Amino acid sequence: MKTPRVGLVVVALAVAFIARAAEPAPARYRDPAAPLEARVQDLVSRLTLEEKASLMQNTTAGVPRLGIPKYDWWNESLHGVARAGEATVFPQAIGMAAMWDPALMHDIARAIGVEARAKFNGAVGTKNEGARYYGLTFWTPNINIFRDPRWGRGQETYGEDPWLTARTGVAFVRGLQGDDPRHLLAAACAKHFAVHSGPEPLRHNFDVAPSPEDFHDVYLPAFEALVREGRVEAVMTAYNAVYGNPAATSPILYALLAKWGFDGHVTSDCGAIADLSRSYKVAPDDAGAEALALKAGLNVRCGDEPTQLVAAVKRGDIAEAEIDYRLGALLRTQFRLGFYDPAASVPFSQIAPTENMAPAHTELALRAARESMVLLKNDGTLPLDASKLKRVAVIGPSADSVTVLLGNYNGAPHAPVTILAGLRAALPGMQVDYAQGCDYATMPGGARPIPRTGLRFGEYTGLMGDYFANAKLEGAPVVQRRDRPVSFDFAKDKAPRGVPTENFSARWQGNLITTVAGEYRLSVKARGGVRLELDGKRLIDAWTPGEKTQTATVKLPGDGVLPIKLEYFADGVGAVSLEWELPDAASGYAEALALAAKADAIVYVGGISAQLEGEEMKVDYEGFRGGDRTAIELPAVQQKLLEQLRAIGKPLVFVNLSGSAVAFPWADANVNAILQAWYPGQAAGTAVADVILGKYNPAGRLPVTFYRATADLPAFEDYTMAAGHTYRFFKGKPLYAFGHGLSYTSFNYANLRVESDKLGALCVSVEVTNAGSRDGEEVVQLYAVPPAARENQALCGFARLALKAGEKKTVTIAVPATALRRWSAAKDDYAIPSGEWTIRAGASSADVRATAKVTF
């Protein structure tokens, strides 16, 4: 009886063995032990042409049959994970550059990477899985050189100096990408390659042709450092052209990446490939533009236009083998991020959603905000002695604003602290009065469409519009899109794809953002019916056919964030415009002056905001255009208020918030103290209060030059550095020099020593003594002056060190040859100019404490 059973068992085992043997081996691209390139090629070989094309745009649906996930390559983390809900918000990039602290920058970027993974891991199985801004490929840092303070996007950079930009940028990339030998924590992207710094309104067709020396000594070094040292995973090309070729197709730029050993992927900026056919006319159509860019070296295209790569292959513009090669680099990044590995083998897959906004990150944001503060002037008024104060007046458009703290490309902080709130928390029991006083600047009178900066949906500017293919707002919307502004006439403007020009309706929702308190005139001009609600109240109800202009007057607060809803149906060809007329910018003077007169001290918090300076945007305020500034002076409405506050005769502290240099020579000559706070992030109020009241001794240093007037600047469109751009080439006297920053203590320098080696590197040491009675930090700065120099001097090294009162330390700074090399047009290569060099050590580019000579 037992024998048959044994036979059955043997047969069953044999069948099972044969069945297992017949199972296909796991795909090689799924094998973590296989070489990376073999895995990439295996995956590419399994894709159809249509699938390959679909994967080479920023928004992809994935390929489910192969386990390629839905994914969007566009994600932002300039100073914290952005546009993906709540996150820790650090100071804006220009503020982090003012820390002059690469080690802290590394830690900040590491925290951002951890929060990115927390969000990415937490999105699995939710509607955010694979969605834009919940990915791991971040289009940051912006390492363009901030050569002119009028550029609106300069706030996103690390300043005007190539060496400071490179050191800060490398630290950020290394922190964000992590140090695991197999997997990236997240992927960084160096942008905008390579010569790009405004003007914003011209960026889609502007051609830049710098001198060879400027190209190699100013505009390229940071990119080279991030590729060679930082091993940055991605590079984004600029919109503009360089030496006659659009950057997205520039053979010069792609050749440089190859020379530097770049092995990541290249992305276009959004819409830049469409520019090839529409602005630059170097391609016949979108298909030709895509093919041209990929053949040049691009790997992924950002844009709303459907991919035309399949059509390009069919008509012979590009071979499928070329697409395979470019797609391989793109997939390689996903492999490095662990997309095709078992989760257990990817260390970062264990980061829990609770790591977002971890307490340690909150502390890091406060430390960064403190370190970013730059004390520009102090006649001894700061720090304020709280024991001698009974009443403080806090005045100005930035004093109680959350929006201004965040800059642009920002996340949403959980518990932001405004400067007013910070001062009130630091002065318990004291009367701290507040008045806005005025708006940031003056807007021309009359009604005009509400600009993108006056509207917000979630974390985006503008309102979200739902468009319906009927006049009754019924059924599901046929199109959803963000409109900024809500102002169009389909008789002359292009309707959204899928929306009829007639017989349609739409509903826009979001928030109205106000910057000054007072009476607003809100109006809707329309060809058809309209309804407008603000903060839950119906202001306009004209749901009838015909052309109309409906107006409502309403009193609104300064820095308001008010829910708004506009509904519309078209009567004939659609046309609607949501408009406003603002209160007088100076309408709050009287209240502010009355409070200031009763105070023992006045803190004025003003400057500008990222709603005025930024990326290619319509701005109606005087002194601003297209995201840039036409004048760098403190806006007149604030200047006038500041003068009247000073006339009261009380101690006056000016806290300036801006992402760029503001010219205020009158304030420098007349107010008691000036603190440059940038856009300091979620911990702004605490950090500012800590500096003003002496809890923290400021040690931030300027990463840009503060000029005295717009008249001191060369033409904005002139990229020639010798025209007078930045401290390296400016011949005039600045208001505040590059590297400037005061302390509540003083530092002495002695015994500067410089040693050189045969390769051109230097070892520089200097003794620094804290000669004051307070503990503090000093940023030791080294500047090099080459023989027969075309520039004034150039930063070649720095170190931030803490010293207790009376303490002395010797700081040693290694200066590599790359910090001293200069481009030689004669050699068509870099070389260290021979002859006698001067090495300067000091507290700023204008405050030299010791010099030494060295000969090469």
PDB file of N, CA and C in Angstrom, residues 237-321:
ATOM      1  N   THR A 237      18.788  72.740 -18.932  1.00  0.00           N
ATOM      2  CA  THR A 237      19.241  73.773 -19.852  1.00  0.00           C
ATOM      3  C   THR A 237      18.398  75.031 -19.687  1.00  0.00           C
ATOM      4  N   ALA A 238      18.964  76.162 -20.093  1.00  0.00           N
ATOM      5  CA  ALA A 238      18.287  77.455 -19.971  1.00  0.00           C
ATOM      6  C   ALA A 238      17.364  77.695 -21.161  1.00  0.00           C
ATOM      7  N   TYR A 239      16.478  78.673 -21.017  1.00  0.00           N
ATOM      8  CA  TYR A 239      15.623  79.069 -22.136  1.00  0.00           C
ATOM      9  C   TYR A 239      16.404  79.799 -23.215  1.00  0.00           C
ATOM     10  N   ASN A 240      17.308  80.675 -22.788  1.00  0.00           N
ATOM     11  CA  ASN A 240      17.958  81.570 -23.736  1.00  0.00           C
ATOM     12  C   ASN A 240      18.962  80.846 -24.617  1.00  0.00           C
ATOM     13  N   ALA A 241      19.414  81.548 -25.632  1.00  0.00           N
ATOM     14  CA  ALA A 241      20.461  81.032 -26.513  1.00  0.00           C
ATOM     15  C   ALA A 241      21.823  81.482 -25.996  1.00  0.00           C
ATOM     16  N   VAL A 242      22.849  80.703 -26.328  1.00  0.00           N
ATOM     17  CA  VAL A 242      24.231  81.008 -25.975  1.00  0.00           C
ATOM     18  C   VAL A 242      25.074  80.905 -27.238  1.00  0.00           C
ATOM     19  N   TYR A 243      25.724  81.985 -27.586  1.00  0.00           N
ATOM     20  CA  TYR A 243      26.529  82.040 -28.816  1.00  0.00           C
ATOM     21  C   TYR A 243      25.727  81.596 -30.040  1.00  0.00           C
ATOM     22  N   GLY A 244      24.465  82.028 -30.097  1.00  0.00           N
ATOM     23  CA  GLY A 244      23.665  81.788 -31.292  1.00  0.00           C
ATOM     24  C   GLY A 244      22.853  80.516 -31.313  1.00  0.00           C
ATOM     25  N   ASN A 245      23.086  79.611 -30.353  1.00  0.00           N
ATOM     26  CA  ASN A 245      22.341  78.359 -30.298  1.00  0.00           C
ATOM     27  C   ASN A 245      21.476  78.313 -29.042  1.00  0.00           C
ATOM     28  N   PRO A 246      20.183  77.953 -29.174  1.00  0.00           N
ATOM     29  CA  PRO A 246      19.389  77.759 -27.964  1.00  0.00           C
ATOM     30  C   PRO A 246      20.103  76.800 -27.019  1.00  0.00           C
ATOM     31  N   ALA A 247      20.095  77.109 -25.732  1.00  0.00           N
ATOM     32  CA  ALA A 247      20.848  76.301 -24.771  1.00  0.00           C
ATOM     33  C   ALA A 247      20.449  74.831 -24.822  1.00  0.00           C
ATOM     34  N   ALA A 248      19.189  74.551 -25.119  1.00  0.00           N
ATOM     35  CA  ALA A 248      18.715  73.158 -25.147  1.00  0.00           C
ATOM     36  C   ALA A 248      19.340  72.350 -26.266  1.00  0.00           C
ATOM     37  N   THR A 249      19.937  73.026 -27.249  1.00  0.00           N
ATOM     38  CA  THR A 249      20.566  72.310 -28.365  1.00  0.00           C
ATOM     39  C   THR A 249      22.017  72.725 -28.569  1.00  0.00           C
ATOM     40  N   SER A 250      22.595  73.419 -27.601  1.00  0.00           N
ATOM     41  CA  SER A 250      23.932  73.987 -27.773  1.00  0.00           C
ATOM     42  C   SER A 250      25.020  72.915 -27.795  1.00  0.00           C
ATOM     43  N   PRO A 251      25.737  72.764 -28.914  1.00  0.00           N
ATOM     44  CA  PRO A 251      26.833  71.785 -28.941  1.00  0.00           C
ATOM     45  C   PRO A 251      27.956  72.144 -27.974  1.00  0.00           C
ATOM     46  N   ILE A 252      28.153  73.428 -27.722  1.00  0.00           N
ATOM     47  CA  ILE A 252      29.199  73.855 -26.792  1.00  0.00           C
ATOM     48  C   ILE A 252      28.880  73.366 -25.385  1.00  0.00           C
ATOM     49  N   LEU A 253      27.638  73.548 -24.959  1.00  0.00           N
ATOM     50  CA  LEU A 253      27.267  73.178 -23.597  1.00  0.00           C
ATOM     51  C   LEU A 253      27.273  71.664 -23.401  1.00  0.00           C
ATOM     52  N   TYR A 254      26.742  70.925 -24.348  1.00  0.00           N
ATOM     53  CA  TYR A 254      26.746  69.462 -24.203  1.00  0.00           C
ATOM     54  C   TYR A 254      28.166  68.903 -24.241  1.00  0.00           C
ATOM     55  N   ALA A 255      29.045  69.532 -25.032  1.00  0.00           N
ATOM     56  CA  ALA A 255      30.437  69.085 -25.066  1.00  0.00           C
ATOM     57  C   ALA A 255      31.114  69.306 -23.719  1.00  0.00           C
ATOM     58  N   LEU A 256      30.771  70.377 -23.044  1.00  0.00           N
ATOM     59  CA  LEU A 256      31.343  70.631 -21.723  1.00  0.00           C
ATOM     60  C   LEU A 256      30.902  69.568 -20.719  1.00  0.00           C
ATOM     61  N   LEU A 257      29.631  69.191 -20.759  1.00  0.00           N
ATOM     62  CA  LEU A 257      29.162  68.145 -19.852  1.00  0.00           C
ATOM     63  C   LEU A 257      29.936  66.857 -20.070  1.00  0.00           C
ATOM     64  N   ALA A 258      30.148  66.510 -21.320  1.00  0.00           N
ATOM     65  CA  ALA A 258      30.910  65.292 -21.627  1.00  0.00           C
ATOM     66  C   ALA A 258      32.343  65.410 -21.124  1.00  0.00           C
ATOM     67  N   LYS A 259      32.936  66.572 -21.306  1.00  0.00           N
ATOM     68  CA  LYS A 259      34.307  66.801 -20.864  1.00  0.00           C
ATOM     69  C   LYS A 259      34.435  66.657 -19.352  1.00  0.00           C
ATOM     70  N   TRP A 260      33.423  67.080 -18.628  1.00  0.00           N
ATOM     71  CA  TRP A 260      33.451  67.023 -17.170  1.00  0.00           C
ATOM     72  C   TRP A 260      33.093  65.638 -16.620  1.00  0.00           C
ATOM     73  N   GLY A 261      32.699  64.724 -17.491  1.00  0.00           N
ATOM     74  CA  GLY A 261      32.372  63.374 -17.029  1.00  0.00           C
ATOM     75  C   GLY A 261      30.952  63.220 -16.518  1.00  0.00           C
ATOM     76  N   PHE A 262      30.046  64.058 -16.968  1.00  0.00           N
ATOM     77  CA  PHE A 262      28.654  63.982 -16.524  1.00  0.00           C
ATOM     78  C   PHE A 262      28.009  62.683 -16.996  1.00  0.00           C
ATOM     79  N   ASP A 263      27.358  61.959 -16.079  1.00  0.00           N
ATOM     80  CA  ASP A 263      26.710  60.700 -16.480  1.00  0.00           C
ATOM     81  C   ASP A 263      25.267  60.624 -15.972  1.00  0.00           C
ATOM     82  N   GLY A 264      24.654  61.797 -15.780  1.00  0.00           N
ATOM     83  CA  GLY A 264      23.251  61.832 -15.397  1.00  0.00           C
ATOM     84  C   GLY A 264      22.379  62.115 -16.601  1.00  0.00           C
ATOM     85  N   HIS A 265      21.261  62.819 -16.384  1.00  0.00           N
ATOM     86  CA  HIS A 265      20.376  63.143 -17.493  1.00  0.00           C
ATOM     87  C   HIS A 265      20.173  64.652 -17.579  1.00  0.00           C
ATOM     88  N   VAL A 266      19.733  65.092 -18.749  1.00  0.00           N
ATOM     89  CA  VAL A 266      19.511  66.509 -19.018  1.00  0.00           C
ATOM     90  C   VAL A 266      18.026  66.736 -19.279  1.00  0.00           C
ATOM     91  N   THR A 267      17.462  67.726 -18.610  1.00  0.00           N
ATOM     92  CA  THR A 267      16.068  68.093 -18.832  1.00  0.00           C
ATOM     93  C   THR A 267      15.989  69.499 -19.409  1.00  0.00           C
ATOM     94  N   SER A 268      14.944  69.742 -20.167  1.00  0.00           N
ATOM     95  CA  SER A 268      14.697  71.107 -20.630  1.00  0.00           C
ATOM     96  C   SER A 268      13.939  71.858 -19.557  1.00  0.00           C
ATOM     97  N   ASP A 269      13.972  73.173 -19.622  1.00  0.00           N
ATOM     98  CA  ASP A 269      13.035  73.954 -18.825  1.00  0.00           C
ATOM     99  C   ASP A 269      11.670  73.837 -19.503  1.00  0.00           C
ATOM    100  N   CYS A 270      10.625  74.182 -18.781  1.00  0.00           N
ATOM    101  CA  CYS A 270       9.276  73.898 -19.279  1.00  0.00           C
ATOM    102  C   CYS A 270       8.891  74.833 -20.424  1.00  0.00           C
ATOM    103  N   GLY A 271       8.591  74.229 -21.565  1.00  0.00           N
ATOM    104  CA  GLY A 271       8.240  74.977 -22.753  1.00  0.00           C
ATOM    105  C   GLY A 271       9.419  75.356 -23.614  1.00  0.00           C
ATOM    106  N   ALA A 272      10.638  75.056 -23.161  1.00  0.00           N
ATOM    107  CA  ALA A 272      11.829  75.481 -23.907  1.00  0.00           C
ATOM    108  C   ALA A 272      11.971  74.755 -25.238  1.00  0.00           C
ATOM    109  N   ILE A 273      11.496  73.524 -25.333  1.00  0.00           N
ATOM    110  CA  ILE A 273      11.629  72.803 -26.601  1.00  0.00           C
ATOM    111  C   ILE A 273      10.632  73.353 -27.614  1.00  0.00           C
ATOM    112  N   ALA A 274       9.452  73.743 -27.170  1.00  0.00           N
ATOM    113  CA  ALA A 274       8.510  74.413 -28.069  1.00  0.00           C
ATOM    114  C   ALA A 274       9.105  75.716 -28.593  1.00  0.00           C
ATOM    115  N   ASP A 275       9.952  76.368 -27.770  1.00  0.00           N
ATOM    116  CA  ASP A 275      10.601  77.606 -28.216  1.00  0.00           C
ATOM    117  C   ASP A 275      11.471  77.390 -29.454  1.00  0.00           C
ATOM    118  N   LEU A 276      11.982  76.179 -29.625  1.00  0.00           N
ATOM    119  CA  LEU A 276      12.888  75.921 -30.755  1.00  0.00           C
ATOM    120  C   LEU A 276      12.201  76.184 -32.087  1.00  0.00           C
ATOM    121  N   SER A 277      10.925  75.824 -32.172  1.00  0.00           N
ATOM    122  CA  SER A 277      10.194  76.063 -33.416  1.00  0.00           C
ATOM    123  C   SER A 277       9.427  77.377 -33.390  1.00  0.00           C
ATOM    124  N   ARG A 278       8.992  77.819 -32.209  1.00  0.00           N
ATOM    125  CA  ARG A 278       8.093  78.962 -32.137  1.00  0.00           C
ATOM    126  C   ARG A 278       8.812  80.287 -31.927  1.00  0.00           C
ATOM    127  N   SER A 279       9.949  80.268 -31.218  1.00  0.00           N
ATOM    128  CA  SER A 279      10.691  81.503 -30.966  1.00  0.00           C
ATOM    129  C   SER A 279      11.972  81.582 -31.785  1.00  0.00           C
ATOM    130  N   TYR A 280      12.755  80.510 -31.717  1.00  0.00           N
ATOM    131  CA  TYR A 280      14.061  80.541 -32.388  1.00  0.00           C
ATOM    132  C   TYR A 280      14.006  80.138 -33.849  1.00  0.00           C
ATOM    133  N   LYS A 281      12.928  79.437 -34.232  1.00  0.00           N
ATOM    134  CA  LYS A 281      12.740  79.021 -35.629  1.00  0.00           C
ATOM    135  C   LYS A 281      13.876  78.145 -36.148  1.00  0.00           C
ATOM    136  N   VAL A 282      14.434  77.290 -35.263  1.00  0.00           N
ATOM    137  CA  VAL A 282      15.498  76.381 -35.696  1.00  0.00           C
ATOM    138  C   VAL A 282      14.943  74.992 -36.003  1.00  0.00           C
ATOM    139  N   ALA A 283      13.655  74.808 -35.806  1.00  0.00           N
ATOM    140  CA  ALA A 283      12.980  73.551 -36.136  1.00  0.00           C
ATOM    141  C   ALA A 283      11.647  73.896 -36.791  1.00  0.00           C
ATOM    142  N   PRO A 284      11.168  73.031 -37.711  1.00  0.00           N
ATOM    143  CA  PRO A 284       9.942  73.353 -38.449  1.00  0.00           C
ATOM    144  C   PRO A 284       8.671  73.236 -37.624  1.00  0.00           C
ATOM    145  N   ASP A 285       8.688  72.375 -36.612  1.00  0.00           N
ATOM    146  CA  ASP A 285       7.495  72.122 -35.821  1.00  0.00           C
ATOM    147  C   ASP A 285       7.899  71.428 -34.522  1.00  0.00           C
ATOM    148  N   ASP A 286       6.901  71.038 -33.705  1.00  0.00           N
ATOM    149  CA  ASP A 286       7.199  70.413 -32.418  1.00  0.00           C
ATOM    150  C   ASP A 286       7.951  69.105 -32.567  1.00  0.00           C
ATOM    151  N   ALA A 287       7.594  68.317 -33.585  1.00  0.00           N
ATOM    152  CA  ALA A 287       8.282  67.039 -33.796  1.00  0.00           C
ATOM    153  C   ALA A 287       9.751  67.282 -34.121  1.00  0.00           C
ATOM    154  N   GLY A 288       9.998  68.233 -34.993  1.00  0.00           N
ATOM    155  CA  GLY A 288      11.379  68.546 -35.337  1.00  0.00           C
ATOM    156  C   GLY A 288      12.151  69.106 -34.160  1.00  0.00           C
ATOM    157  N   ALA A 289      11.471  69.883 -33.317  1.00  0.00           N
ATOM    158  CA  ALA A 289      12.120  70.452 -32.142  1.00  0.00           C
ATOM    159  C   ALA A 289      12.530  69.360 -31.163  1.00  0.00           C
ATOM    160  N   GLU A 290      11.643  68.405 -30.905  1.00  0.00           N
ATOM    161  CA  GLU A 290      11.978  67.299 -30.002  1.00  0.00           C
ATOM    162  C   GLU A 290      13.155  66.504 -30.532  1.00  0.00           C
ATOM    163  N   ALA A 291      13.122  66.210 -31.821  1.00  0.00           N
ATOM    164  CA  ALA A 291      14.208  65.429 -32.417  1.00  0.00           C
ATOM    165  C   ALA A 291      15.525  66.181 -32.329  1.00  0.00           C
ATOM    166  N   LEU A 292      15.494  67.466 -32.628  1.00  0.00           N
ATOM    167  CA  LEU A 292      16.709  68.278 -32.586  1.00  0.00           C
ATOM    168  C   LEU A 292      17.310  68.291 -31.185  1.00  0.00           C
ATOM    169  N   ALA A 293      16.462  68.447 -30.172  1.00  0.00           N
ATOM    170  CA  ALA A 293      16.949  68.509 -28.791  1.00  0.00           C
ATOM    171  C   ALA A 293      17.531  67.170 -28.350  1.00  0.00           C
ATOM    172  N   LEU A 294      16.853  66.066 -28.679  1.00  0.00           N
ATOM    173  CA  LEU A 294      17.358  64.752 -28.273  1.00  0.00           C
ATOM    174  C   LEU A 294      18.659  64.423 -28.980  1.00  0.00           C
ATOM    175  N   LYS A 295      18.767  64.770 -30.239  1.00  0.00           N
ATOM    176  CA  LYS A 295      20.012  64.501 -30.957  1.00  0.00           C
ATOM    177  C   LYS A 295      21.166  65.301 -30.356  1.00  0.00           C
ATOM    178  N   ALA A 296      20.850  66.487 -29.819  1.00  0.00           N
ATOM    179  CA  ALA A 296      21.894  67.323 -29.226  1.00  0.00           C
ATOM    180  C   ALA A 296      22.363  66.764 -27.887  1.00  0.00           C
ATOM    181  N   GLY A 297      21.440  66.156 -27.118  1.00  0.00           N
ATOM    182  CA  GLY A 297      21.843  65.613 -25.821  1.00  0.00           C
ATOM    183  C   GLY A 297      20.769  65.618 -24.756  1.00  0.00           C
ATOM    184  N   LEU A 298      19.562  66.114 -25.062  1.00  0.00           N
ATOM    185  CA  LEU A 298      18.479  66.170 -24.091  1.00  0.00           C
ATOM    186  C   LEU A 298      17.935  64.770 -23.808  1.00  0.00           C
ATOM    187  N   ASN A 299      17.449  64.574 -22.582  1.00  0.00           N
ATOM    188  CA  ASN A 299      16.873  63.277 -22.194  1.00  0.00           C
ATOM    189  C   ASN A 299      15.400  63.340 -21.842  1.00  0.00           C
ATOM    190  N   VAL A 300      14.947  64.476 -21.297  1.00  0.00           N
ATOM    191  CA  VAL A 300      13.540  64.594 -20.942  1.00  0.00           C
ATOM    192  C   VAL A 300      13.068  66.013 -21.242  1.00  0.00           C
ATOM    193  N   ARG A 301      11.868  66.100 -21.822  1.00  0.00           N
ATOM    194  CA  ARG A 301      11.306  67.393 -22.209  1.00  0.00           C
ATOM    195  C   ARG A 301      10.197  67.765 -21.240  1.00  0.00           C
ATOM    196  N   CYS A 302      10.254  68.989 -20.721  1.00  0.00           N
ATOM    197  CA  CYS A 302       9.164  69.494 -19.899  1.00  0.00           C
ATOM    198  C   CYS A 302       8.286  70.392 -20.760  1.00  0.00           C
ATOM    199  N   GLY A 303       7.009  70.079 -20.791  1.00  0.00           N
ATOM    200  CA  GLY A 303       6.068  70.878 -21.571  1.00  0.00           C
ATOM    201  C   GLY A 303       4.710  70.226 -21.612  1.00  0.00           C
ATOM    202  N   ASP A 304       3.699  71.030 -21.869  1.00  0.00           N
ATOM    203  CA  ASP A 304       2.331  70.523 -21.912  1.00  0.00           C
ATOM    204  C   ASP A 304       1.988  69.887 -23.247  1.00  0.00           C
ATOM    205  N   GLU A 305       2.790  70.130 -24.273  1.00  0.00           N
ATOM    206  CA  GLU A 305       2.482  69.616 -25.593  1.00  0.00           C
ATOM    207  C   GLU A 305       2.678  68.100 -25.629  1.00  0.00           C
ATOM    208  N   PRO A 306       1.761  67.358 -26.283  1.00  0.00           N
ATOM    209  CA  PRO A 306       1.945  65.903 -26.417  1.00  0.00           C
ATOM    210  C   PRO A 306       3.246  65.599 -27.170  1.00  0.00           C
ATOM    211  N   THR A 307       3.901  64.505 -26.794  1.00  0.00           N
ATOM    212  CA  THR A 307       5.144  64.150 -27.465  1.00  0.00           C
ATOM    213  C   THR A 307       4.915  63.881 -28.951  1.00  0.00           C
ATOM    214  N   GLN A 308       5.872  64.299 -29.751  1.00  0.00           N
ATOM    215  CA  GLN A 308       5.826  64.079 -31.203  1.00  0.00           C
ATOM    216  C   GLN A 308       6.987  63.208 -31.658  1.00  0.00           C
ATOM    217  N   LEU A 309       7.588  62.476 -30.729  1.00  0.00           N
ATOM    218  CA  LEU A 309       8.773  61.693 -31.085  1.00  0.00           C
ATOM    219  C   LEU A 309       8.467  60.576 -32.077  1.00  0.00           C
ATOM    220  N   VAL A 310       7.330  59.929 -31.919  1.00  0.00           N
ATOM    221  CA  VAL A 310       6.997  58.846 -32.855  1.00  0.00           C
ATOM    222  C   VAL A 310       6.904  59.402 -34.266  1.00  0.00           C
ATOM    223  N   ALA A 311       6.243  60.533 -34.419  1.00  0.00           N
ATOM    224  CA  ALA A 311       6.142  61.165 -35.735  1.00  0.00           C
ATOM    225  C   ALA A 311       7.515  61.559 -36.251  1.00  0.00           C
ATOM    226  N   ALA A 312       8.381  62.022 -35.349  1.00  0.00           N
ATOM    227  CA  ALA A 312       9.733  62.415 -35.757  1.00  0.00           C
ATOM    228  C   ALA A 312      10.528  61.219 -36.279  1.00  0.00           C
ATOM    229  N   VAL A 313      10.368  60.055 -35.641  1.00  0.00           N
ATOM    230  CA  VAL A 313      11.054  58.843 -36.110  1.00  0.00           C
ATOM    231  C   VAL A 313      10.518  58.424 -37.472  1.00  0.00           C
ATOM    232  N   LYS A 314       9.207  58.461 -37.616  1.00  0.00           N
ATOM    233  CA  LYS A 314       8.586  57.992 -38.871  1.00  0.00           C
ATOM    234  C   LYS A 314       8.974  58.845 -40.069  1.00  0.00           C
ATOM    235  N   ARG A 315       9.227  60.118 -39.841  1.00  0.00           N
ATOM    236  CA  ARG A 315       9.609  60.946 -40.992  1.00  0.00           C
ATOM    237  C   ARG A 315      11.123  61.105 -41.101  1.00  0.00           C
ATOM    238  N   GLY A 316      11.870  60.410 -40.251  1.00  0.00           N
ATOM    239  CA  GLY A 316      13.313  60.360 -40.401  1.00  0.00           C
ATOM    240  C   GLY A 316      14.092  61.453 -39.714  1.00  0.00           C
ATOM    241  N   ASP A 317      13.440  62.207 -38.810  1.00  0.00           N
ATOM    242  CA  ASP A 317      14.156  63.268 -38.096  1.00  0.00           C
ATOM    243  C   ASP A 317      15.139  62.704 -37.076  1.00  0.00           C
ATOM    244  N   ILE A 318      14.848  61.530 -36.560  1.00  0.00           N
ATOM    245  CA  ILE A 318      15.694  60.911 -35.539  1.00  0.00           C
ATOM    246  C   ILE A 318      15.517  59.406 -35.610  1.00  0.00           C
ATOM    247  N   ALA A 319      16.587  58.657 -35.326  1.00  0.00           N
ATOM    248  CA  ALA A 319      16.524  57.191 -35.357  1.00  0.00           C
ATOM    249  C   ALA A 319      16.096  56.663 -33.998  1.00  0.00           C
ATOM    250  N   GLU A 320      15.423  55.508 -34.005  1.00  0.00           N
ATOM    251  CA  GLU A 320      14.990  54.922 -32.746  1.00  0.00           C
ATOM    252  C   GLU A 320      16.186  54.594 -31.859  1.00  0.00           C
ATOM    253  N   ALA A 321      17.312  54.239 -32.454  1.00  0.00           N
ATOM    254  CA  ALA A 321      18.506  53.929 -31.664  1.00  0.00           C
ATOM    255  C   ALA A 321      18.972  55.151 -30.873  1.00  0.00           C
TER     256      ALA A 321
END
